[in-house]
mmCIF file of C-alpha atoms in Angstrom:
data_model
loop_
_atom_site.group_PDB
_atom_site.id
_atom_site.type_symbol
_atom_site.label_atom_id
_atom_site.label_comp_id
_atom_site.label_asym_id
_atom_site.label_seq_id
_atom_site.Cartn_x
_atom_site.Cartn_y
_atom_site.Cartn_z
ATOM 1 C CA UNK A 1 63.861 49.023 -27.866
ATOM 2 C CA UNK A 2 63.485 49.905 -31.485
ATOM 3 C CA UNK A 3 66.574 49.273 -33.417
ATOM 4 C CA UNK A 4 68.222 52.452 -35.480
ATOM 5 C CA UNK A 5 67.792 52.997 -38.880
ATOM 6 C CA UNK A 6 70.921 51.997 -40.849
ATOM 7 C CA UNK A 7 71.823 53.288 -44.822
ATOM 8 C CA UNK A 8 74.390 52.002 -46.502
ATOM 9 C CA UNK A 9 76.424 53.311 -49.426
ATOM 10 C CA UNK A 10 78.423 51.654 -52.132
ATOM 11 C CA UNK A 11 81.565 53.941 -51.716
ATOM 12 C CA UNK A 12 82.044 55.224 -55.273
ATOM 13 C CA UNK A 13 78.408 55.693 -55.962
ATOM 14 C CA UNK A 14 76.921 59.918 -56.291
ATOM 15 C CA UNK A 15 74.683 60.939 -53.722
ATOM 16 C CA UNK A 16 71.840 62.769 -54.561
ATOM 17 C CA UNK A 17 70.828 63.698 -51.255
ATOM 18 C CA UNK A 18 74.521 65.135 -51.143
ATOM 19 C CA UNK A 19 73.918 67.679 -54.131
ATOM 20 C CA UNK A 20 70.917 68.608 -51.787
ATOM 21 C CA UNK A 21 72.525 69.359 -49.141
ATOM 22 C CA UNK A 22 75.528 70.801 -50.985
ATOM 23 C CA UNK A 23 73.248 73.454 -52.906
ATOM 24 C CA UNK A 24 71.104 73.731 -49.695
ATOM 25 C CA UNK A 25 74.237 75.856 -48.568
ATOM 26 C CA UNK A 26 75.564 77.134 -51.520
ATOM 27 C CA UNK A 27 72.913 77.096 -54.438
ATOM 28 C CA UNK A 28 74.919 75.917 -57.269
ATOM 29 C CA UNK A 29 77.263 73.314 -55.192
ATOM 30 C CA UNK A 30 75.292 69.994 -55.451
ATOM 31 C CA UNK A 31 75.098 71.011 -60.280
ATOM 32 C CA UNK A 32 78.916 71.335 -59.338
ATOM 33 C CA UNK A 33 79.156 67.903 -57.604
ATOM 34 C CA UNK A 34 77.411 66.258 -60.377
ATOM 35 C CA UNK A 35 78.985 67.615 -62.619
ATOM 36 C CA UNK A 36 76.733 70.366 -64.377
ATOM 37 C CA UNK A 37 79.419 73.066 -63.713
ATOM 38 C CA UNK A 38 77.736 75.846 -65.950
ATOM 39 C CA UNK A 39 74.274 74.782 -64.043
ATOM 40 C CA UNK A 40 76.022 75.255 -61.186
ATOM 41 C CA UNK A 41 77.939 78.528 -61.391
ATOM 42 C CA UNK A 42 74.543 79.893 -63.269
ATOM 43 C CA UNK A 43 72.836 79.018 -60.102
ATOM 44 C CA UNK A 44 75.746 80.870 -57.700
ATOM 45 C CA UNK A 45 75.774 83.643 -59.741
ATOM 46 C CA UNK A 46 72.006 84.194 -60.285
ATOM 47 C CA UNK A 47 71.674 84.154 -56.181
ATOM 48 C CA UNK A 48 74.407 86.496 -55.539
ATOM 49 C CA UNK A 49 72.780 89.108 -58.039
ATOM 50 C CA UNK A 50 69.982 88.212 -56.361
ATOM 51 C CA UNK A 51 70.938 88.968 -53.184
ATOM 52 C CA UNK A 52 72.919 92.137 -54.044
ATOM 53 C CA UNK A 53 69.855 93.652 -55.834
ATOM 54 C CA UNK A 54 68.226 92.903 -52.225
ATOM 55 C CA UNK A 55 70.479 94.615 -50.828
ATOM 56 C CA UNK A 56 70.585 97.544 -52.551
ATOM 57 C CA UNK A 57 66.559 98.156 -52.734
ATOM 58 C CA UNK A 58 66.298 97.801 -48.993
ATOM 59 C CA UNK A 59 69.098 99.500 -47.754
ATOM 60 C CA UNK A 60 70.757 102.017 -50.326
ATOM 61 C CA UNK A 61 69.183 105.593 -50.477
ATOM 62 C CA UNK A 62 68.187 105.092 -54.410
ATOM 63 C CA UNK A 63 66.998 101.338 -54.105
ATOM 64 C CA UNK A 64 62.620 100.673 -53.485
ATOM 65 C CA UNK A 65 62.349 99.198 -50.571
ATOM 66 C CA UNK A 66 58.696 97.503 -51.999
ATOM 67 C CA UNK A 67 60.786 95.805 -55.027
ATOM 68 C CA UNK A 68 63.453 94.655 -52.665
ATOM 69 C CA UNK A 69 61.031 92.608 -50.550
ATOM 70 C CA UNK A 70 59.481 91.616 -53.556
ATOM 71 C CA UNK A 71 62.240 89.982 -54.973
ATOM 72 C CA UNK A 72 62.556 87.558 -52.338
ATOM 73 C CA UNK A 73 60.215 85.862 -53.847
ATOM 74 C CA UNK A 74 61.468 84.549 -56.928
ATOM 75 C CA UNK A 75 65.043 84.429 -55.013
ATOM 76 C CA UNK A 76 63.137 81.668 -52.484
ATOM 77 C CA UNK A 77 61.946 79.882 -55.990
ATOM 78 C CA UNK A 78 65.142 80.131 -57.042
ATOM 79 C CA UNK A 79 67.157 78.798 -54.358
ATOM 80 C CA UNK A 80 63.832 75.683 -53.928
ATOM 81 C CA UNK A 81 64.936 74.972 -57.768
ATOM 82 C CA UNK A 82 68.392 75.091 -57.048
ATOM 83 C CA UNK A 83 67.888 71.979 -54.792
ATOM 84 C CA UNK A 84 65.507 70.178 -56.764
ATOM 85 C CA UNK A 85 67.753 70.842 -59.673
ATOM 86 C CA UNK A 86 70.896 69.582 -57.770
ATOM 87 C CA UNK A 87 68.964 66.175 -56.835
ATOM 88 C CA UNK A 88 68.232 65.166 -60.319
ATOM 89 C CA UNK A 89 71.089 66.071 -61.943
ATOM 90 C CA UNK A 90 73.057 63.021 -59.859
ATOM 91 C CA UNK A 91 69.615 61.034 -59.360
ATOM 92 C CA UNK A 92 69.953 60.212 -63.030
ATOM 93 C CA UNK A 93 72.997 58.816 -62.646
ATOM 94 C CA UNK A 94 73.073 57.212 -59.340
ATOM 95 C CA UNK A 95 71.238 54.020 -58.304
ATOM 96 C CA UNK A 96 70.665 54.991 -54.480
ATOM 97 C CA UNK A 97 67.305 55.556 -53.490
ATOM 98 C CA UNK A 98 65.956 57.661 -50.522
ATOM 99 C CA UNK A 99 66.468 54.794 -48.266
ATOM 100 C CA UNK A 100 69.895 53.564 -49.228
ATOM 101 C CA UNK A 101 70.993 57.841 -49.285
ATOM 102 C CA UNK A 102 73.226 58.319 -46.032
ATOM 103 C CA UNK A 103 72.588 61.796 -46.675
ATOM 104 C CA UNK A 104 69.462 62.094 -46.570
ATOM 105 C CA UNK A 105 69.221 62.386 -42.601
ATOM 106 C CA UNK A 106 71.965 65.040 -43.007
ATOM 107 C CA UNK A 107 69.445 66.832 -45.438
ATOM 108 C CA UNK A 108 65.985 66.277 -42.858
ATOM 109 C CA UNK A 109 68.850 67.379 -39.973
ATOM 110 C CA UNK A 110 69.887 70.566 -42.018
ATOM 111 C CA UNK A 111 66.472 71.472 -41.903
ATOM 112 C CA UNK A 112 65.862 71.156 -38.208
ATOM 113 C CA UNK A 113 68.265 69.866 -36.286
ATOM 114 C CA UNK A 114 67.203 66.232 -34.494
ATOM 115 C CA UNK A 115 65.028 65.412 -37.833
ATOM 116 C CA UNK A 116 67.550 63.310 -39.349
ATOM 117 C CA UNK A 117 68.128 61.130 -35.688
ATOM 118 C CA UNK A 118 64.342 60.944 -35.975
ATOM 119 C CA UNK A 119 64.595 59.582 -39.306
ATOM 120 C CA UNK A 120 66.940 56.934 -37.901
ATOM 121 C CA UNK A 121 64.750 56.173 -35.499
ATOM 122 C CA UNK A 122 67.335 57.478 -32.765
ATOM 123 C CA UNK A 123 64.648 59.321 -30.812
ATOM 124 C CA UNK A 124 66.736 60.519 -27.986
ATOM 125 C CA UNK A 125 69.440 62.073 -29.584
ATOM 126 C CA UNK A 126 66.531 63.465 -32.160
ATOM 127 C CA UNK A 127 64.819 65.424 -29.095
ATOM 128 C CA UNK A 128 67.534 66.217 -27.635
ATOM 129 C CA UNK A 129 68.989 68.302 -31.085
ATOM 130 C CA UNK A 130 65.839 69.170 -31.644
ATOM 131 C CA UNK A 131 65.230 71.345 -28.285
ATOM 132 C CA UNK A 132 68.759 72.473 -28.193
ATOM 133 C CA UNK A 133 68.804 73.766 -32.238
ATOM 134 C CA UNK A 134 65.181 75.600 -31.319
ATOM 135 C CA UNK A 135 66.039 77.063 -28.022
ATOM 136 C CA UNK A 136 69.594 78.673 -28.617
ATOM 137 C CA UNK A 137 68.327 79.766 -31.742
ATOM 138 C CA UNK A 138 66.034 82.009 -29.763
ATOM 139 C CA UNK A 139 68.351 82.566 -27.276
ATOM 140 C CA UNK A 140 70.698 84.090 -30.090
ATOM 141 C CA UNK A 141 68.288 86.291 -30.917
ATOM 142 C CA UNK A 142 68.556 87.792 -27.363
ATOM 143 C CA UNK A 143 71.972 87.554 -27.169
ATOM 144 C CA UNK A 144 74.295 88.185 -30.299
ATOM 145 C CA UNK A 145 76.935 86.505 -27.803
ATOM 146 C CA UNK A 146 75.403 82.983 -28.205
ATOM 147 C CA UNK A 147 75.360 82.981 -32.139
ATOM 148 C CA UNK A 148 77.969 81.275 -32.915
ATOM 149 C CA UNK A 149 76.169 78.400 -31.113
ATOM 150 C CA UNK A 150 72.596 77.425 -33.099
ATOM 151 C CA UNK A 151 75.313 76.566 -36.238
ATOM 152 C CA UNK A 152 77.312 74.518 -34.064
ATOM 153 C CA UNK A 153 74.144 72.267 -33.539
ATOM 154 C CA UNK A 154 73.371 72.005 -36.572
ATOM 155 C CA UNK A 155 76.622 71.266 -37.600
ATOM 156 C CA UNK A 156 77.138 68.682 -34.791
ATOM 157 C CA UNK A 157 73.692 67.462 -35.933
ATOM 158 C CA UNK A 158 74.193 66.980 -39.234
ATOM 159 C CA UNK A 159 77.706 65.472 -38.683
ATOM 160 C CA UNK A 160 75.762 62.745 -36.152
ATOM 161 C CA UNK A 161 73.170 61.719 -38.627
ATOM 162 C CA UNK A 162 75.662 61.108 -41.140
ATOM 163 C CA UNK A 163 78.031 59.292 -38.656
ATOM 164 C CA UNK A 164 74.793 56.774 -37.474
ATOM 165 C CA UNK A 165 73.373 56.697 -40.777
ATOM 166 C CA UNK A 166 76.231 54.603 -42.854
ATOM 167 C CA UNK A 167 79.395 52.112 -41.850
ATOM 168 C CA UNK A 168 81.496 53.623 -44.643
ATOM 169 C CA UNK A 169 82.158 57.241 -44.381
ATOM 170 C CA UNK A 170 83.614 60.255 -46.708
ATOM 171 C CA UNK A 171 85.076 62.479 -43.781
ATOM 172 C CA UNK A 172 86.664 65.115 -46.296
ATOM 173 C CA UNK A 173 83.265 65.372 -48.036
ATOM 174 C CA UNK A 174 81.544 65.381 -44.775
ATOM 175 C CA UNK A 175 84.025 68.177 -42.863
ATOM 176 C CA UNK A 176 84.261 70.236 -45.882
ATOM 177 C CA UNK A 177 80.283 70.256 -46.007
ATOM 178 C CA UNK A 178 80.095 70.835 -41.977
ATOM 179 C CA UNK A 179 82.765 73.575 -42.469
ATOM 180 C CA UNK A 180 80.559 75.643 -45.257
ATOM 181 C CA UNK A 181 77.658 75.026 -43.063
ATOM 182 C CA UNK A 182 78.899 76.550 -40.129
ATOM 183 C CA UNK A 183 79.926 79.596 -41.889
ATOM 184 C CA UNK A 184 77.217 80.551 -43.884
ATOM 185 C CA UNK A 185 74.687 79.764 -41.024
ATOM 186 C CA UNK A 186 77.039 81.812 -38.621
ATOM 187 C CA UNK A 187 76.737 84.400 -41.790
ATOM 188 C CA UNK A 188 72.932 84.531 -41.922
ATOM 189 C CA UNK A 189 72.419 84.519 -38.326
ATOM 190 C CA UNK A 190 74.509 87.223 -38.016
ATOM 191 C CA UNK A 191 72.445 89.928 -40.620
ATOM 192 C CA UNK A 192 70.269 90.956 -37.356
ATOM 193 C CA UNK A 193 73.123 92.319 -35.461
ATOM 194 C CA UNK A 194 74.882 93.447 -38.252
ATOM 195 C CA UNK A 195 72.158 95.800 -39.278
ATOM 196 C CA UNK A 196 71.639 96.672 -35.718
ATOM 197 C CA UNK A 197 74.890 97.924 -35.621
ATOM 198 C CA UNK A 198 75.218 99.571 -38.959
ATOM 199 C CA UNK A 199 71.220 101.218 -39.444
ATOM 200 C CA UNK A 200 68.416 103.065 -36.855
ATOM 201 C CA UNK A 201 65.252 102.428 -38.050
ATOM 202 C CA UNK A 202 63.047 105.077 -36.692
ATOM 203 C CA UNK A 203 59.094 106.103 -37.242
ATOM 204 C CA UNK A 204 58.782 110.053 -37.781
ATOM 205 C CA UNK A 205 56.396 110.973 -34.440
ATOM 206 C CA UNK A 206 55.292 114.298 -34.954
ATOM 207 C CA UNK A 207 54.965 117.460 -37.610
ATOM 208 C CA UNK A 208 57.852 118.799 -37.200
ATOM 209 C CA UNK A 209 59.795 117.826 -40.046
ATOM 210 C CA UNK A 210 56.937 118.496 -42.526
ATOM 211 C CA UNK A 211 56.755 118.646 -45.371
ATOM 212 C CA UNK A 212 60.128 116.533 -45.846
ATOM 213 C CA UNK A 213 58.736 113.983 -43.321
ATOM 214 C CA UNK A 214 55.773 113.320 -42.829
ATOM 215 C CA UNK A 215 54.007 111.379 -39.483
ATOM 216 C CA UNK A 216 54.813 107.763 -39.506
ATOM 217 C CA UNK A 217 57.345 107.791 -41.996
ATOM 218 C CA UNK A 218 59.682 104.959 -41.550
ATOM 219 C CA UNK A 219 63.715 106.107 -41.910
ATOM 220 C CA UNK A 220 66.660 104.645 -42.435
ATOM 221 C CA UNK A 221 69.912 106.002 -40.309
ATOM 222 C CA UNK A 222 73.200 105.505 -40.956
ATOM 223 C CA UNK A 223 75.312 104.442 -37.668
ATOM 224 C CA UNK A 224 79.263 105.360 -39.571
ATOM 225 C CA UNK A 225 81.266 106.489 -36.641
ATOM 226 C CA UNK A 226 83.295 108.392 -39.262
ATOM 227 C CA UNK A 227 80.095 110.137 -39.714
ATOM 228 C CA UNK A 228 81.340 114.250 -39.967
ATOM 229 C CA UNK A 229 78.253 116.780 -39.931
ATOM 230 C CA UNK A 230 77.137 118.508 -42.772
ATOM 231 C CA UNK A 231 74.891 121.693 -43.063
ATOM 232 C CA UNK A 232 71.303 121.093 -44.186
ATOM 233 C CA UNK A 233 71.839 116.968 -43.154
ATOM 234 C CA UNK A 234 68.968 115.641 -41.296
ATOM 235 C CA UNK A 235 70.103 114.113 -38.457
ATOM 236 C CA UNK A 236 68.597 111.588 -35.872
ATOM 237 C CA UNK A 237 70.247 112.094 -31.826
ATOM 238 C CA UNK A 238 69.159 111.778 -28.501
ATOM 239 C CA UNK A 239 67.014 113.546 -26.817
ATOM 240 C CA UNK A 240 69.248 116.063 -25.427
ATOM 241 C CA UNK A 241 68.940 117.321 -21.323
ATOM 242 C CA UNK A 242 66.745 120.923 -22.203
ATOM 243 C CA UNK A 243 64.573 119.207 -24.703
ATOM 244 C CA UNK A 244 63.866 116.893 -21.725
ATOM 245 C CA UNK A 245 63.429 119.620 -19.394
ATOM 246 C CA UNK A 246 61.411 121.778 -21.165
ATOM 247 C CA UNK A 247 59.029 119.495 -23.740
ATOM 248 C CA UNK A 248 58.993 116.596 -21.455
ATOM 249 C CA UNK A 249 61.022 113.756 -23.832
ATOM 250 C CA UNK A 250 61.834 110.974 -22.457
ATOM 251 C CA UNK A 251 65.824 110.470 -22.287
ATOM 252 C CA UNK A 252 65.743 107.451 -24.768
ATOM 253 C CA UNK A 253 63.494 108.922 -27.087
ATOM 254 C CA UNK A 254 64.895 110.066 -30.792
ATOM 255 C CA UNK A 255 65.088 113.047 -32.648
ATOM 256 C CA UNK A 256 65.410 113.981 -36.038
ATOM 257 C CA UNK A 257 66.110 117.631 -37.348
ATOM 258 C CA UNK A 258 68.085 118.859 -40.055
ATOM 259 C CA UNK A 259 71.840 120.678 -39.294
ATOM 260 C CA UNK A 260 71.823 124.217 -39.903
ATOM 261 C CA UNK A 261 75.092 125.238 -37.949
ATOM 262 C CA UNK A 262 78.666 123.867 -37.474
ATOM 263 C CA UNK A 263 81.205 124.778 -35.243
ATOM 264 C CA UNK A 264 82.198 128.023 -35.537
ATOM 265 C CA UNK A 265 79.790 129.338 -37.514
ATOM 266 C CA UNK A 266 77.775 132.060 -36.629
ATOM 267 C CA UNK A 267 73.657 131.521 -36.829
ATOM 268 C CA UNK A 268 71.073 134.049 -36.661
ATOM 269 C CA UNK A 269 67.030 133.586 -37.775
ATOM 270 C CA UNK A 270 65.950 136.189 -39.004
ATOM 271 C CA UNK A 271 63.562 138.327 -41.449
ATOM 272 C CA UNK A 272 62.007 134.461 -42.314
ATOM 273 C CA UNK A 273 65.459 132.867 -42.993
ATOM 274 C CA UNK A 274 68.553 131.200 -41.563
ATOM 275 C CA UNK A 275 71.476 133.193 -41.829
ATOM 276 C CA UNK A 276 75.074 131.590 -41.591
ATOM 277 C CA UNK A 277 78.441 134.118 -41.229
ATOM 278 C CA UNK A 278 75.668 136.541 -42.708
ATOM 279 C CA UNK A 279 74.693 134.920 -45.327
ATOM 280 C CA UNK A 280 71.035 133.581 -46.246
ATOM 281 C CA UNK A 281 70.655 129.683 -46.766
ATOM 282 C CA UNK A 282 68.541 128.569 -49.552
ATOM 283 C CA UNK A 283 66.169 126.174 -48.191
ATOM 284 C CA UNK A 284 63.603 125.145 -51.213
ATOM 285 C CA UNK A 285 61.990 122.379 -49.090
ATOM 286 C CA UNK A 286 60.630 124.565 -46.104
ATOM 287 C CA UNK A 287 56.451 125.049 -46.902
ATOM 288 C CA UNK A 288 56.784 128.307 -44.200
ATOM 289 C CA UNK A 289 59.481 130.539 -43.502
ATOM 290 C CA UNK A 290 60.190 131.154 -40.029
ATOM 291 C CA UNK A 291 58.044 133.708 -37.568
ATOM 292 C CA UNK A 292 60.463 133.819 -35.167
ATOM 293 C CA UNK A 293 63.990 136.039 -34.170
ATOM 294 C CA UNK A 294 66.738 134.314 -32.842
ATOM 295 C CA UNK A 295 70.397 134.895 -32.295
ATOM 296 C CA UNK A 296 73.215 135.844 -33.899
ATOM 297 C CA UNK A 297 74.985 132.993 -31.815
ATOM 298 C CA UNK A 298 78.403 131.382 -32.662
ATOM 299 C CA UNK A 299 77.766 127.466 -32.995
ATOM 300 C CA UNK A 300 80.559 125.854 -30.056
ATOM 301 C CA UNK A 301 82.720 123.184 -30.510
ATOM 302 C CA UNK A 302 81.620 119.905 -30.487
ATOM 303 C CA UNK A 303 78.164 121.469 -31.161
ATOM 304 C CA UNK A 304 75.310 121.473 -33.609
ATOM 305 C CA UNK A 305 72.464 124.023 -34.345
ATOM 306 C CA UNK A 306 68.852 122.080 -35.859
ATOM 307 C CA UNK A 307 65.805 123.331 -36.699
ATOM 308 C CA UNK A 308 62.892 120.937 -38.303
ATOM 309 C CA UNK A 309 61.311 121.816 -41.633
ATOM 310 C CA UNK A 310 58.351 122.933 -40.062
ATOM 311 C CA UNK A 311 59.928 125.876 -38.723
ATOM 312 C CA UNK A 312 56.758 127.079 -37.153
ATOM 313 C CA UNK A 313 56.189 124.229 -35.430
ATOM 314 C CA UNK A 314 59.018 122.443 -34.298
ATOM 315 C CA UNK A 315 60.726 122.413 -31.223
ATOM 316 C CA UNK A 316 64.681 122.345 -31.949
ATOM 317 C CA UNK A 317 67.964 124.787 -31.283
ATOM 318 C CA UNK A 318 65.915 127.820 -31.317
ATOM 319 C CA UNK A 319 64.253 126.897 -28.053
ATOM 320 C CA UNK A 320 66.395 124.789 -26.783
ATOM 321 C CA UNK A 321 70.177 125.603 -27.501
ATOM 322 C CA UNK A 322 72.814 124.048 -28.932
ATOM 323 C CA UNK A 323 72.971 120.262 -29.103
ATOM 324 C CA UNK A 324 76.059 118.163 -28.581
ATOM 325 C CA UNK A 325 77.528 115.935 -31.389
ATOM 326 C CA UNK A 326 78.140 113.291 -28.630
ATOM 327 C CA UNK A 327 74.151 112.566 -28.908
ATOM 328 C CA UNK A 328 74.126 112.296 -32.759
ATOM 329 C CA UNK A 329 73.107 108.978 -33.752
ATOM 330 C CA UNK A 330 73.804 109.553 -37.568
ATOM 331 C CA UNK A 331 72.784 111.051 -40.980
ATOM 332 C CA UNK A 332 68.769 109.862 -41.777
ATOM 333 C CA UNK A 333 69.428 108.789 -45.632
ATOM 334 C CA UNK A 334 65.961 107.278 -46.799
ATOM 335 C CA UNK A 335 62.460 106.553 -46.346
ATOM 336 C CA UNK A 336 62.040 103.328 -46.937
ATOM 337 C CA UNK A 337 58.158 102.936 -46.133
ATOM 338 C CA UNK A 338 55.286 103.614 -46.647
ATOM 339 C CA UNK A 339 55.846 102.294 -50.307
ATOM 340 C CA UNK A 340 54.834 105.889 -51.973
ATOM 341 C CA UNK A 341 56.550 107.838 -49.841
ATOM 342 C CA UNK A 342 60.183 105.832 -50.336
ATOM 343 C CA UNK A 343 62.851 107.912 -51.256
ATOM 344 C CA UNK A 344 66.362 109.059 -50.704
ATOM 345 C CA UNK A 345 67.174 111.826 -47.685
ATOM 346 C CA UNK A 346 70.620 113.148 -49.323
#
């Protein structure tokens, strides 16, 4: 039986393979362990503007969605310099070579968990962390129960090629670095569900929202439970029962229309407008006014009355009814793609 791979450390020496992994988590972490503290924060910083600029183009109603993606880019160079940064910074200083570096298995297990027993030649353990890291990481994507568990692995992973890789250990380095790991990987894998939870993306599937929305427009949807109606908002809901009965939607298929009447307010179509408590309602974004009478009608509580844009062609309230606010999914607040059609909803 092959014999393990053993490292060994002189205890006071730096570890570049450390400042690797260190920055591998938090770019900026491994400058800081060496030393380069302004490196280091320049690093953090950079990424977190980084990532907030992300943010913002993707999911905020004035950011482009194109530039967003983009930037990932030179945020992925970033965080590969960040690492190769952090390495010679305490390489230059540190007589340990790849072979002598403990942490290097950590590092090759941080990538993919059962590398680093691989590295040490501890084959069974290596499978075995391998298989488990890949298949509850697609479990988790199933499941958002089970996420907690892919940075466990890792974790334990890492923690086990460390352990098996040297005689002399540094357990506060080593738990604080397990302890960051967890949380930021428990942090990433999280995003999924988190948007899930927080934005609908939809695809616009029909004509009836022209010329604000055009066919295959892809829209953003904000999920706020504290969302209250507002006129003229376009909306995205459920299918509600008459639309199903009488134009043959399926009951988990989506809607979007745009809110023109509240509770208690009284609606009426008429002479090619919407009127509200008898007034008319300036809408500068319809191509057509209406051809069509309907109401006056009082709006009911716990009730909403839509139309689409494309008055003429849209089946909404005025042939089926009132819909209820229970089925309203949320306010649509951008088009995010195609990239010259992005813009904001409000």
């Amino acid at each position: 039986m092959a014999r393990s791979r053993v490292y060994v450390r002189a205890g006071s020496t730096s570890s570049p393979w450390l400042a690797v992994n260190l920055s591998a988590v938090v770019p900026g972490w491994g400058q800081i362990y060496g030393g380069a503290w302004t490196k280091g924060i320049c690093f953090l910083l950079t990424t977190l503007f980084g990532i907030g600029w992300i943010v913002h183009a993707i999911f905020l109603p004035s950011g482009n969605t194109v530039r967003g993606l983009w930037l990932l880019l030179p945020l992925g160079g970033l965080y590969l310099m960040s690492l190769w940064d952090s390495y010679h910074t305490v390489a230059r200083h540190s007589p340990l070579t790849i072979n002598q570096d403990p942490w290097y298995p950590v590092f090759l297990s941080h990538v993919l968990p059962g590398m680093g027993q691989l590295n040490l030649q501890l084959a069974l353990w290596g499978v075995s962390f391998l298989l488990l890291g890949i298949g509850f990481g697609f479990l988790a994507n199933l499941n958002a129960n089970l996420l907690p568990i892919p940075p466990l692995i890792w974790a334990i992973g890492c923690g086990h090629a460390y352990i098996r890789a040297t005689r002399t250990h540094q357990w506060t380095m080593l738990l604080g670095f397990l302890a960051v790991l967890i949380t930021i990987r428990l942090a990433v894998g999280s995003i999924p569900a988190v948007v899930r939870l927080t934005v609908e993306q939809c695809i616009v599937p029909s004509e009836s929202m022209v010329p604000t929305l055009q066919v295959d427009d892809l829209i953003l949807v904000n999920k706020a439970r504290t969302y209250t109606p507002q006129l003229q908002d376009i909306i995205v809901f459920e299918a509600p029962p008459q639309a199903i009965a009488l134009d043959q939607l399926q009951p988990d298929d989506l809607v979007v229309k745009r809110i023109l009447g509240l509770p208690g307010q009284q609606v009426a179509v008429q002479n090619g407008q919407v009127w509200i408590n008898g007034s008319p309602v300036v809408e500068p974004y319809l191509a057509q006014p209406p051809d069509y009478l309907w109401g006056p009608e009082t709006v009911p509580d716990n009730q909403l009355f839509v139309l689409g844009d494309n008055r003429n062609s849209s089946a909404d309230s005025h042939r089926w009814g009132f819909i209820s606010q229970s089925l309203v999914v949320g306010p649509a607040y951008k088009i995010y793609w195609p990239p010259q059609r992005i813009q904001p909803l409000s």
